Amino acid sequence: MDHCSTSDLISLEQALDNMLSLLSPLQQTESITLTAAAGRITATPVISPIDVPPFDNAAMDGYAVRIAELPANAPLPVSGKAFAGVAFNGEWSANSCIRIMTGAPIPAGADAVIMQEQAEVNEQGVRFNAVVHAGQHIRLAGEDIRQGAEVLPAGVMLGATQLPLLASLGVAKVQVIRKLKVAIFSTGDELQPIGQPLQPDQIYDTNRFAVHLMLSQLGCEVIDLGIIRDTPNALRAAFQQADSQADVVISSGGVSVGEADYTQQILDELGQVNFGKLAIKPGKPFAFGKLSKAWFCGLPGNPVSAVLTFYQLVQPLLAKLAGHSGWHLPPRLTARALTPLKKTPGRLDFQRGVFSSNAQGELEVSTTGHQGSHVFSSYSQGNCFIVLERERGSVAVGERVKIEPFNALLRS
Ligand code: AMP
Ligand code: MG
């Protein structure tokens, strides 16, 4: 139960700004092959080593012609052929044309390609039924990309739209920022790893599984330190080990005020960590700071809150550290509420919802149901957050609300 006033809670934007202002991207880079580069971030701009296309070539199957030779109505004999990968290198006699296929190099002297649909072939040659413009159906060398041009800036994530582009330039290796190393563990005497039978008063460890998965999706190297018991010695040892091995340490549980929560005490010994109370729901308690070497994020224990704070706070933080400069969450959209939404003013609420577009193309959203911070199924049933402003109260059917579609981390 929340008994404290909400005015001393820090807003999500403020917390995020504070955190991001402290971080700078990793500096170490490595050169890797294109086939291993999916999901990696460019460390330097990529410069094209060639013109694309590399030579003038035909955009259509048809005939390469010299426009000045096009007779009023007489057929032109065919002097030779040019195929993709096999140029015409013969003697191009005067007053003739060259059969040419898409992608074939344009024979020297040709100034247009006439598509075969506009050609009539007989024994004397080819008669063209077309108005011909200089340069038509010719793709010029360098028309797409010039040699020496920047094709990608630094800080871009390499994926299905960037890597084939680099392949088209013959770029075999790319300089990327090294992977982030993230150490994770869950705290709690009640936690049991999956695969073990549950004792009475135990629950399965959801958070480590969720965080591990999301980190893998973000391209991080994960060091999984397991479940740590709520004793000062176990916690201290886990934090020290994590700090020595990783760029970022992420724990869950033990960041709220509770009897077994030694985390704060240990972290005061090991580094500079701020235990914040955020004006968001779910996810009020969240710790952030620096250990002796690594950054530290302490997620709340409740799985719904742990995933929300990871998604809204840790994800942007990791993107900045990883050097992913263009990273952002999907933009918030406006939708009409199809179900009532319960809310008390005081915190920015991230309810889980299902949105779709109706027959008129307008967005509509329904709640996934119970919004308790232990109801993890609300994520698997939803496809967006319904983001309700801090001072807003409950929402009636028909009211407009902001929604934030899940990104790939939460999308099924
Ligand atoms: P805590 O923040 O440690 O006080 O935990 C808050 C609530 O979240 C308690 O009900 C815990 O049992 C639960 N919890 C903590 N860690 C986990 C976890 N890794 N997986 C599932 N539930 C957890
Ligand atoms: Mg705990």
GROMACS .gro file of C-alpha atoms and ligand atoms in nm:
model
  436
    1MET     CA    1   0.000   0.000   0.000
    2ASP     CA    2   0.124   0.345  -0.087
    3HIS     CA    3   0.101   0.573   0.214
    4CYS     CA    4   0.347   0.842   0.111
    5SER     CA    5   0.253   1.161  -0.067
    6THR     CA    6   0.305   1.150  -0.442
    7SER     CA    7   0.446   1.503  -0.471
    8ASP     CA    8   0.797   1.392  -0.366
    9LEU     CA    9   0.811   1.123  -0.635
   10ILE     CA   10   1.042   1.188  -0.928
   11SER     CA   11   0.893   1.188  -1.278
   12LEU     CA   12   1.000   0.928  -1.532
   13GLU     CA   13   1.139   1.196  -1.766
   14GLN     CA   14   1.341   1.355  -1.489
   15ALA     CA   15   1.481   1.021  -1.371
   16LEU     CA   16   1.570   0.926  -1.726
   17ASP     CA   17   1.735   1.261  -1.800
   18ASN     CA   18   1.939   1.238  -1.480
   19MET     CA   19   2.058   0.887  -1.560
   20LEU     CA   20   2.133   0.944  -1.926
   21SER     CA   21   2.329   1.261  -1.850
   22LEU     CA   22   2.577   1.054  -1.648
   23LEU     CA   23   2.647   0.794  -1.915
   24SER     CA   24   2.866   0.797  -2.221
   25PRO     CA   25   2.881   0.531  -2.492
   26LEU     CA   26   3.141   0.253  -2.482
   27GLN     CA   27   3.457   0.345  -2.671
   28GLN     CA   28   3.598   0.002  -2.758
   29THR     CA   29   3.526  -0.117  -3.109
   30GLU     CA   30   3.593  -0.427  -3.316
   31SER     CA   31   3.592  -0.520  -3.682
   32ILE     CA   32   3.356  -0.806  -3.764
   33THR     CA   33   3.226  -0.978  -4.075
   34LEU     CA   34   2.896  -0.867  -4.220
   35THR     CA   35   2.739  -1.206  -4.153
   36ALA     CA   36   2.806  -1.166  -3.779
   37ALA     CA   37   2.694  -0.804  -3.762
   38ALA     CA   38   2.315  -0.830  -3.718
   39GLY     CA   39   2.207  -0.624  -3.417
   40ARG     CA   40   2.547  -0.455  -3.376
   41ILE     CA   41   2.603  -0.078  -3.371
   42THR     CA   42   2.829   0.099  -3.619
   43ALA     CA   43   3.130   0.259  -3.451
   44THR     CA   44   3.228   0.476  -3.747
   45PRO     CA   45   3.046   0.598  -4.059
   46VAL     CA   46   3.045   0.346  -4.344
   47ILE     CA   47   3.185   0.492  -4.668
   48SER     CA   48   3.103   0.340  -5.004
   49PRO     CA   49   3.414   0.195  -5.172
   50ILE     CA   50   3.239   0.189  -5.512
   51ASP     CA   51   2.979   0.356  -5.729
   52VAL     CA   52   2.637   0.188  -5.723
   53PRO     CA   53   2.551   0.088  -5.985
   54PRO     CA   54   2.918   0.036  -6.074
   55PHE     CA   55   2.856   0.091  -6.447
   56ASP     CA   56   2.579   0.221  -6.676
   57ASN     CA   57   2.332  -0.063  -6.732
   58ALA     CA   58   1.996  -0.141  -6.883
   59ALA     CA   59   1.681  -0.100  -6.672
   60MET     CA   60   1.470  -0.305  -6.917
   61ASP     CA   61   1.494  -0.599  -7.152
   62GLY     CA   62   1.501  -0.445  -7.502
   63TYR     CA   63   1.740  -0.282  -7.745
   64ALA     CA   64   2.026  -0.038  -7.697
   65VAL     CA   65   2.022   0.229  -7.967
   66ARG     CA   66   2.200   0.544  -8.085
   67ILE     CA   67   1.906   0.785  -8.113
   68ALA     CA   68   2.053   0.971  -8.411
   69GLU     CA   69   2.040   0.648  -8.611
   70LEU     CA   70   1.675   0.576  -8.547
   71PRO     CA   71   1.519   0.579  -8.893
   72ALA     CA   72   1.168   0.708  -8.945
   73ASN     CA   73   1.010   0.374  -9.005
   74ALA     CA   74   1.271   0.121  -9.130
   75PRO     CA   75   1.383  -0.179  -8.929
   76LEU     CA   76   1.732  -0.169  -8.766
   77PRO     CA   77   1.942  -0.486  -8.789
   78VAL     CA   78   2.073  -0.635  -8.459
   79SER     CA   79   2.456  -0.620  -8.429
   80GLY     CA   80   2.498  -0.823  -8.113
   81LYS     CA   81   2.380  -0.903  -7.763
   82ALA     CA   82   2.451  -0.779  -7.411
   83PHE     CA   83   2.349  -0.983  -7.107
   84ALA     CA   84   2.378  -0.919  -6.734
   85GLY     CA   85   2.733  -1.031  -6.658
   86VAL     CA   86   2.829  -1.057  -7.027
   87ALA     CA   87   2.892  -0.722  -7.195
   88PHE     CA   88   2.874  -0.661  -7.568
   89ASN     CA   89   3.235  -0.613  -7.674
   90GLY     CA   90   3.206  -0.657  -8.049
   91GLU     CA   91   3.205  -0.406  -8.333
   92TRP     CA   92   2.880  -0.207  -8.330
   93SER     CA   93   2.821  -0.135  -8.696
   94ALA     CA   94   2.655   0.188  -8.801
   95ASN     CA   95   2.274   0.194  -8.827
   96SER     CA   96   2.210  -0.109  -8.612
   97CYS     CA   97   2.099  -0.184  -8.258
   98ILE     CA   98   2.212  -0.419  -7.979
   99ARG     CA   99   1.982  -0.665  -7.808
  100ILE     CA  100   2.018  -0.595  -7.435
  101MET     CA  101   1.885  -0.750  -7.114
  102THR     CA  102   1.816  -0.590  -6.774
  103GLY     CA  103   2.137  -0.530  -6.581
  104ALA     CA  104   2.363  -0.567  -6.887
  105PRO     CA  105   2.631  -0.298  -6.935
  106ILE     CA  106   2.525  -0.031  -7.184
  107PRO     CA  107   2.740  -0.065  -7.502
  108ALA     CA  108   2.967   0.235  -7.561
  109GLY     CA  109   2.786   0.496  -7.770
  110ALA     CA  110   2.431   0.389  -7.687
  111ASP     CA  111   2.214   0.670  -7.558
  112ALA     CA  112   1.883   0.492  -7.493
  113VAL     CA  113   1.726   0.154  -7.437
  114ILE     CA  114   1.393   0.080  -7.599
  115MET     CA  115   1.192  -0.184  -7.421
  116GLN     CA  116   1.111  -0.498  -7.612
  117GLU     CA  117   0.735  -0.437  -7.577
  118GLN     CA  118   0.783  -0.139  -7.810
  119ALA     CA  119   0.980  -0.339  -8.069
  120GLU     CA  120   0.856  -0.541  -8.364
  121VAL     CA  121   1.105  -0.799  -8.487
  122ASN     CA  122   1.120  -0.937  -8.844
  123GLU     CA  123   1.391  -1.075  -9.078
  124GLN     CA  124   1.529  -0.731  -9.163
  125GLY     CA  125   1.566  -0.627  -8.803
  126VAL     CA  126   1.371  -0.437  -8.540
  127ARG     CA  127   1.114  -0.165  -8.592
  128PHE     CA  128   1.040   0.060  -8.295
  129ASN     CA  129   0.698   0.205  -8.215
  130ALA     CA  130   0.800   0.458  -7.954
  131VAL     CA  131   0.901   0.814  -7.886
  132VAL     CA  132   1.259   0.777  -7.760
  133HIS     CA  133   1.421   1.012  -7.506
  134ALA     CA  134   1.795   1.035  -7.453
  135GLY     CA  135   1.898   0.829  -7.151
  136GLN     CA  136   1.575   0.636  -7.118
  137HIS     CA  137   1.589   0.302  -6.935
  138ILE     CA  138   1.957   0.351  -6.859
  139ARG     CA  139   2.066   0.329  -6.494
  140LEU     CA  140   2.369   0.552  -6.463
  141ALA     CA  141   2.685   0.455  -6.273
  142GLY     CA  142   2.675   0.606  -5.924
  143GLU     CA  143   2.311   0.707  -5.959
  144ASP     CA  144   2.221   0.532  -5.630
  145ILE     CA  145   2.543   0.576  -5.430
  146ARG     CA  146   2.866   0.759  -5.522
  147GLN     CA  147   3.204   0.612  -5.435
  148GLY     CA  148   3.322   0.790  -5.117
  149ALA     CA  149   2.971   0.878  -5.001
  150GLU     CA  150   2.865   0.806  -4.640
  151VAL     CA  151   2.604   0.532  -4.654
  152LEU     CA  152   2.555   0.487  -4.279
  153PRO     CA  153   2.650   0.715  -3.992
  154ALA     CA  154   2.806   0.590  -3.668
  155GLY     CA  155   2.559   0.476  -3.404
  156VAL     CA  156   2.323   0.281  -3.631
  157MET     CA  157   2.195  -0.066  -3.547
  158LEU     CA  158   2.271  -0.304  -3.833
  159GLY     CA  159   1.967  -0.500  -3.947
  160ALA     CA  160   1.771  -0.614  -4.248
  161THR     CA  161   1.773  -0.272  -4.416
  162GLN     CA  162   2.139  -0.184  -4.351
  163LEU     CA  163   2.329  -0.511  -4.396
  164PRO     CA  164   2.209  -0.589  -4.751
  165LEU     CA  165   2.299  -0.231  -4.843
  166LEU     CA  166   2.655  -0.292  -4.722
  167ALA     CA  167   2.657  -0.624  -4.907
  168SER     CA  168   2.561  -0.440  -5.228
  169LEU     CA  169   2.876  -0.231  -5.182
  170GLY     CA  170   3.095  -0.537  -5.132
  171VAL     CA  171   3.172  -0.430  -4.774
  172ALA     CA  172   3.282  -0.755  -4.606
  173LYS     CA  173   3.373  -0.621  -4.262
  174VAL     CA  174   3.232  -0.346  -4.048
  175GLN     CA  175   3.364  -0.159  -3.745
  176VAL     CA  176   3.118  -0.192  -3.455
  177ILE     CA  177   3.105  -0.101  -3.088
  178ARG     CA  178   3.184  -0.396  -2.866
  179LYS     CA  179   2.895  -0.575  -2.697
  180LEU     CA  180   2.780  -0.456  -2.357
  181LYS     CA  181   2.847  -0.701  -2.076
  182VAL     CA  182   2.559  -0.714  -1.832
  183ALA     CA  183   2.559  -0.917  -1.509
  184ILE     CA  184   2.220  -1.009  -1.365
  185PHE     CA  185   2.086  -1.172  -1.052
  186SER     CA  186   1.762  -1.198  -0.858
  187THR     CA  187   1.743  -1.147  -0.484
  188GLY     CA  188   1.499  -1.318  -0.253
  189ASP     CA  189   1.481  -1.609  -0.009
  190GLU     CA  190   1.149  -1.709  -0.164
  191LEU     CA  191   1.283  -1.761  -0.517
  192GLN     CA  192   1.332  -2.093  -0.686
  193PRO     CA  193   1.488  -2.142  -1.030
  194ILE     CA  194   1.277  -2.309  -1.297
  195GLY     CA  195   1.320  -2.684  -1.316
  196GLN     CA  196   1.314  -2.724  -0.936
  197PRO     CA  197   1.005  -2.827  -0.737
  198LEU     CA  198   0.842  -2.543  -0.540
  199GLN     CA  199   0.852  -2.571  -0.162
  200PRO     CA  200   0.563  -2.419   0.032
  201ASP     CA  201   0.624  -2.039   0.054
  202GLN     CA  202   0.843  -2.035  -0.258
  203ILE     CA  203   0.777  -1.882  -0.599
  204TYR     CA  204   0.958  -1.921  -0.929
  205ASP     CA  205   1.210  -1.658  -1.034
  206THR     CA  206   1.039  -1.472  -1.318
  207ASN     CA  207   1.254  -1.160  -1.331
  208ARG     CA  208   1.591  -1.312  -1.411
  209PHE     CA  209   1.434  -1.505  -1.694
  210ALA     CA  210   1.262  -1.191  -1.831
  211VAL     CA  211   1.569  -0.971  -1.796
  212HIS     CA  212   1.801  -1.231  -1.948
  213LEU     CA  213   1.573  -1.265  -2.247
  214MET     CA  214   1.538  -0.891  -2.304
  215LEU     CA  215   1.913  -0.839  -2.271
  216SER     CA  216   1.980  -1.111  -2.528
  217GLN     CA  217   1.732  -0.945  -2.762
  218LEU     CA  218   1.917  -0.617  -2.713
  219GLY     CA  219   2.241  -0.784  -2.818
  220CYS     CA  220   2.410  -0.779  -2.476
  221GLU     CA  221   2.647  -1.041  -2.342
  222VAL     CA  222   2.472  -1.172  -2.030
  223ILE     CA  223   2.651  -1.294  -1.717
  224ASP     CA  224   2.384  -1.473  -1.516
  225LEU     CA  225   2.474  -1.498  -1.146
  226GLY     CA  226   2.153  -1.676  -1.049
  227ILE     CA  227   1.945  -1.628  -0.736
  228ILE     CA  228   2.109  -1.455  -0.441
  229ARG     CA  229   1.978  -1.509  -0.090
  230ASP     CA  230   1.881  -1.213   0.129
  231THR     CA  231   2.193  -1.212   0.347
  232PRO     CA  232   2.449  -0.932   0.356
  233ASN     CA  233   2.737  -1.166   0.274
  234ALA     CA  234   2.568  -1.331  -0.022
  235LEU     CA  235   2.456  -0.995  -0.160
  236ARG     CA  236   2.796  -0.833  -0.110
  237ALA     CA  237   2.972  -1.120  -0.287
  238ALA     CA  238   2.725  -1.108  -0.577
  239PHE     CA  239   2.762  -0.733  -0.624
  240GLN     CA  240   3.141  -0.753  -0.609
  241GLN     CA  241   3.157  -1.036  -0.861
  242ALA     CA  242   2.912  -0.863  -1.094
  243ASP     CA  243   3.096  -0.531  -1.065
  244SER     CA  244   3.428  -0.691  -1.158
  245GLN     CA  245   3.290  -0.868  -1.466
  246ALA     CA  246   3.037  -0.638  -1.629
  247ASP     CA  247   2.969  -0.291  -1.766
  248VAL     CA  248   2.622  -0.294  -1.612
  249VAL     CA  249   2.481  -0.487  -1.315
  250ILE     CA  250   2.107  -0.545  -1.298
  251SER     CA  251   1.946  -0.698  -0.991
  252SER     CA  252   1.583  -0.740  -0.903
  253GLY     CA  253   1.412  -0.730  -0.567
  254GLY     CA  254   1.521  -0.573  -0.245
  255VAL     CA  255   1.501  -0.211  -0.360
  256SER     CA  256   1.186  -0.125  -0.165
  257VAL     CA  257   1.182  -0.071   0.209
  258GLY     CA  258   1.149  -0.419   0.355
  259GLU     CA  259   1.298  -0.608   0.643
  260ALA     CA  260   1.503  -0.842   0.432
  261ASP     CA  261   1.623  -0.572   0.199
  262TYR     CA  262   1.994  -0.540   0.264
  263THR     CA  263   2.063  -0.414  -0.084
  264GLN     CA  264   2.075  -0.049   0.011
  265GLN     CA  265   2.315  -0.111   0.298
  266ILE     CA  266   2.554  -0.313   0.081
  267LEU     CA  267   2.541  -0.066  -0.205
  268ASP     CA  268   2.629   0.219   0.030
  269GLU     CA  269   2.948   0.026   0.106
  270LEU     CA  270   3.029  -0.056  -0.256
  271GLY     CA  271   2.943   0.254  -0.452
  272GLN     CA  272   2.719   0.549  -0.509
  273VAL     CA  273   2.364   0.437  -0.565
  274ASN     CA  274   2.052   0.644  -0.551
  275PHE     CA  275   1.730   0.476  -0.439
  276GLY     CA  276   1.460   0.663  -0.622
  277LYS     CA  277   1.088   0.665  -0.586
  278LEU     CA  278   0.946   0.715  -0.931
  279ALA     CA  279   0.608   0.868  -1.008
  280ILE     CA  280   0.517   0.572  -1.225
  281LYS     CA  281   0.290   0.276  -1.180
  282PRO     CA  282   0.382  -0.005  -1.173
  283GLY     CA  283   0.745   0.027  -1.068
  284LYS     CA  284   0.780   0.295  -0.802
  285PRO     CA  285   1.105   0.174  -0.640
  286PHE     CA  286   1.408   0.184  -0.869
  287ALA     CA  287   1.776   0.216  -0.783
  288PHE     CA  288   2.046   0.354  -1.008
  289GLY     CA  289   2.408   0.441  -0.961
  290LYS     CA  290   2.767   0.335  -0.996
  291LEU     CA  291   2.950   0.052  -0.820
  292SER     CA  292   3.330   0.067  -0.818
  293LYS     CA  293   3.342   0.003  -1.192
  294ALA     CA  294   3.003  -0.093  -1.335
  295TRP     CA  295   2.674   0.092  -1.361
  296PHE     CA  296   2.398  -0.050  -1.148
  297CYS     CA  297   2.021  -0.074  -1.197
  298GLY     CA  298   1.806  -0.222  -0.919
  299LEU     CA  299   1.468  -0.332  -1.046
  300PRO     CA  300   1.167  -0.379  -0.820
  301GLY     CA  301   1.081  -0.737  -0.725
  302ASN     CA  302   0.731  -0.753  -0.865
  303PRO     CA  303   0.768  -0.899  -1.214
  304VAL     CA  304   0.531  -0.654  -1.385
  305SER     CA  305   0.723  -0.364  -1.229
  306ALA     CA  306   1.060  -0.521  -1.302
  307VAL     CA  307   0.977  -0.555  -1.672
  308LEU     CA  308   0.826  -0.206  -1.690
  309THR     CA  309   1.126  -0.036  -1.531
  310PHE     CA  310   1.361  -0.241  -1.746
  311TYR     CA  311   1.166  -0.141  -2.056
  312GLN     CA  312   1.117   0.229  -1.977
  313LEU     CA  313   1.444   0.307  -1.796
  314VAL     CA  314   1.707   0.040  -1.848
  315GLN     CA  315   1.645  -0.005  -2.218
  316PRO     CA  316   1.723   0.362  -2.303
  317LEU     CA  317   2.022   0.349  -2.072
  318LEU     CA  318   2.164   0.040  -2.243
  319ALA     CA  319   2.100   0.194  -2.585
  320LYS     CA  320   2.305   0.499  -2.488
  321LEU     CA  321   2.590   0.292  -2.342
  322ALA     CA  322   2.588   0.067  -2.649
  323GLY     CA  323   2.626   0.374  -2.873
  324HIS     CA  324   2.289   0.330  -3.043
  325SER     CA  325   2.226   0.697  -3.105
  326GLY     CA  326   1.900   0.681  -3.297
  327TRP     CA  327   1.727   0.454  -3.045
  328HIS     CA  328   1.379   0.548  -2.930
  329LEU     CA  329   1.062   0.384  -2.808
  330PRO     CA  330   0.768   0.366  -3.050
  331PRO     CA  331   0.586   0.701  -3.061
  332ARG     CA  332   0.275   0.742  -2.845
  333LEU     CA  333  -0.053   0.746  -3.035
  334THR     CA  334  -0.405   0.851  -2.942
  335ALA     CA  335  -0.678   0.588  -2.912
  336ARG     CA  336  -1.036   0.575  -2.787
  337ALA     CA  337  -1.092   0.370  -2.472
  338LEU     CA  338  -1.333   0.080  -2.529
  339THR     CA  339  -1.331  -0.019  -2.161
  340PRO     CA  340  -1.323   0.188  -1.843
  341LEU     CA  341  -0.974   0.223  -1.689
  342LYS     CA  342  -0.926   0.257  -1.315
  343LYS     CA  343  -0.666   0.506  -1.197
  344THR     CA  344  -0.586   0.730  -0.901
  345PRO     CA  345  -0.403   1.059  -0.969
  346GLY     CA  346  -0.039   1.092  -0.862
  347ARG     CA  347   0.167   0.865  -1.084
  348LEU     CA  348   0.214   0.810  -1.457
  349ASP     CA  349   0.038   0.483  -1.521
  350PHE     CA  350   0.150   0.221  -1.773
  351GLN     CA  351  -0.149  -0.010  -1.799
  352ARG     CA  352  -0.131  -0.297  -2.040
  353GLY     CA  353  -0.383  -0.280  -2.326
  354VAL     CA  354  -0.484  -0.426  -2.658
  355PHE     CA  355  -0.515  -0.177  -2.941
  356SER     CA  356  -0.641  -0.217  -3.293
  357SER     CA  357  -0.775  -0.002  -3.570
  358ASN     CA  358  -1.154  -0.003  -3.638
  359ALA     CA  359  -1.335   0.002  -3.974
  360GLN     CA  360  -1.289   0.382  -3.995
  361GLY     CA  361  -0.916   0.347  -3.937
  362GLU     CA  362  -0.935   0.495  -3.585
  363LEU     CA  363  -0.737   0.341  -3.301
  364GLU     CA  364  -0.923   0.179  -3.015
  365VAL     CA  365  -0.787   0.024  -2.698
  366SER     CA  366  -0.914  -0.211  -2.427
  367THR     CA  367  -0.757  -0.303  -2.096
  368THR     CA  368  -0.605  -0.650  -2.057
  369GLY     CA  369  -0.792  -0.671  -1.724
  370HIS     CA  370  -0.636  -0.694  -1.379
  371GLN     CA  371  -0.346  -0.449  -1.359
  372GLY     CA  372  -0.185  -0.575  -1.037
  373SER     CA  373   0.195  -0.573  -1.039
  374HIS     CA  374   0.200  -0.950  -0.992
  375VAL     CA  375  -0.026  -1.018  -1.297
  376PHE     CA  376   0.239  -1.097  -1.556
  377SER     CA  377  -0.014  -1.236  -1.805
  378SER     CA  378  -0.116  -0.874  -1.871
  379TYR     CA  379   0.197  -0.846  -2.088
  380SER     CA  380   0.135  -1.158  -2.289
  381GLN     CA  381  -0.226  -1.053  -2.352
  382GLY     CA  382  -0.142  -0.695  -2.443
  383ASN     CA  383   0.022  -0.523  -2.738
  384CYS     CA  384   0.066  -0.175  -2.592
  385PHE     CA  385   0.093   0.035  -2.281
  386ILE     CA  386  -0.199   0.265  -2.209
  387VAL     CA  387  -0.009   0.564  -2.076
  388LEU     CA  388  -0.229   0.764  -1.837
  389GLU     CA  389  -0.099   1.106  -1.734
  390ARG     CA  390   0.017   1.160  -1.380
  391GLU     CA  391  -0.271   1.378  -1.263
  392ARG     CA  392  -0.540   1.191  -1.450
  393GLY     CA  393  -0.808   0.990  -1.270
  394SER     CA  394  -1.015   0.700  -1.398
  395VAL     CA  395  -1.106   0.690  -1.766
  396ALA     CA  396  -1.460   0.638  -1.898
  397VAL     CA  397  -1.546   0.450  -2.216
  398GLY     CA  398  -1.504   0.676  -2.520
  399GLU     CA  399  -1.233   0.901  -2.369
  400ARG     CA  400  -0.910   0.953  -2.565
  401VAL     CA  401  -0.596   0.804  -2.414
  402LYS     CA  402  -0.233   0.778  -2.516
  403ILE     CA  403  -0.105   0.435  -2.612
  404GLU     CA  404   0.254   0.323  -2.665
  405PRO     CA  405   0.278   0.013  -2.888
  406PHE     CA  406   0.519  -0.250  -2.749
  407ASN     CA  407   0.850  -0.265  -2.932
  408ALA     CA  408   1.019  -0.593  -3.029
  409LEU     CA  409   1.119  -0.668  -2.667
  410LEU     CA  410   0.759  -0.726  -2.564
  411ARG     CA  411   0.590  -0.803  -2.895
  412SER     CA  412   0.494  -1.160  -2.966
  413AMP     P1  413   1.091  -0.722  -0.316
  413AMP     O1  414   1.109  -0.601  -0.403
  413AMP     O2  415   1.214  -0.805  -0.303
  413AMP     O3  416   1.035  -0.683  -0.182
  413AMP     O4  417   0.981  -0.812  -0.387
  413AMP     C1  418   0.850  -0.765  -0.414
  413AMP     C2  419   0.762  -0.878  -0.460
  413AMP     O5  420   0.811  -0.935  -0.579
  413AMP     C3  421   0.751  -0.995  -0.364
  413AMP     O6  422   0.620  -1.045  -0.370
  413AMP     C4  423   0.851  -1.096  -0.418
  413AMP     O7  424   0.822  -1.228  -0.383
  413AMP     C5  425   0.834  -1.075  -0.566
  413AMP     N1  426   0.957  -1.107  -0.639
  413AMP     C6  427   1.082  -1.062  -0.610
  413AMP     N2  428   1.172  -1.109  -0.697
  413AMP     C7  429   1.102  -1.187  -0.783
  413AMP     C8  430   1.141  -1.265  -0.895
  413AMP     N3  431   1.268  -1.270  -0.936
  413AMP     N4  432   1.044  -1.332  -0.963
  413AMP     C9  433   0.917  -1.328  -0.920
  413AMP     N5  434   0.874  -1.254  -0.818
  413AMP    C10  435   0.965  -1.185  -0.746
  414MG      MG  436   1.290  -0.952  -0.186
   0.00000   0.00000   0.00000
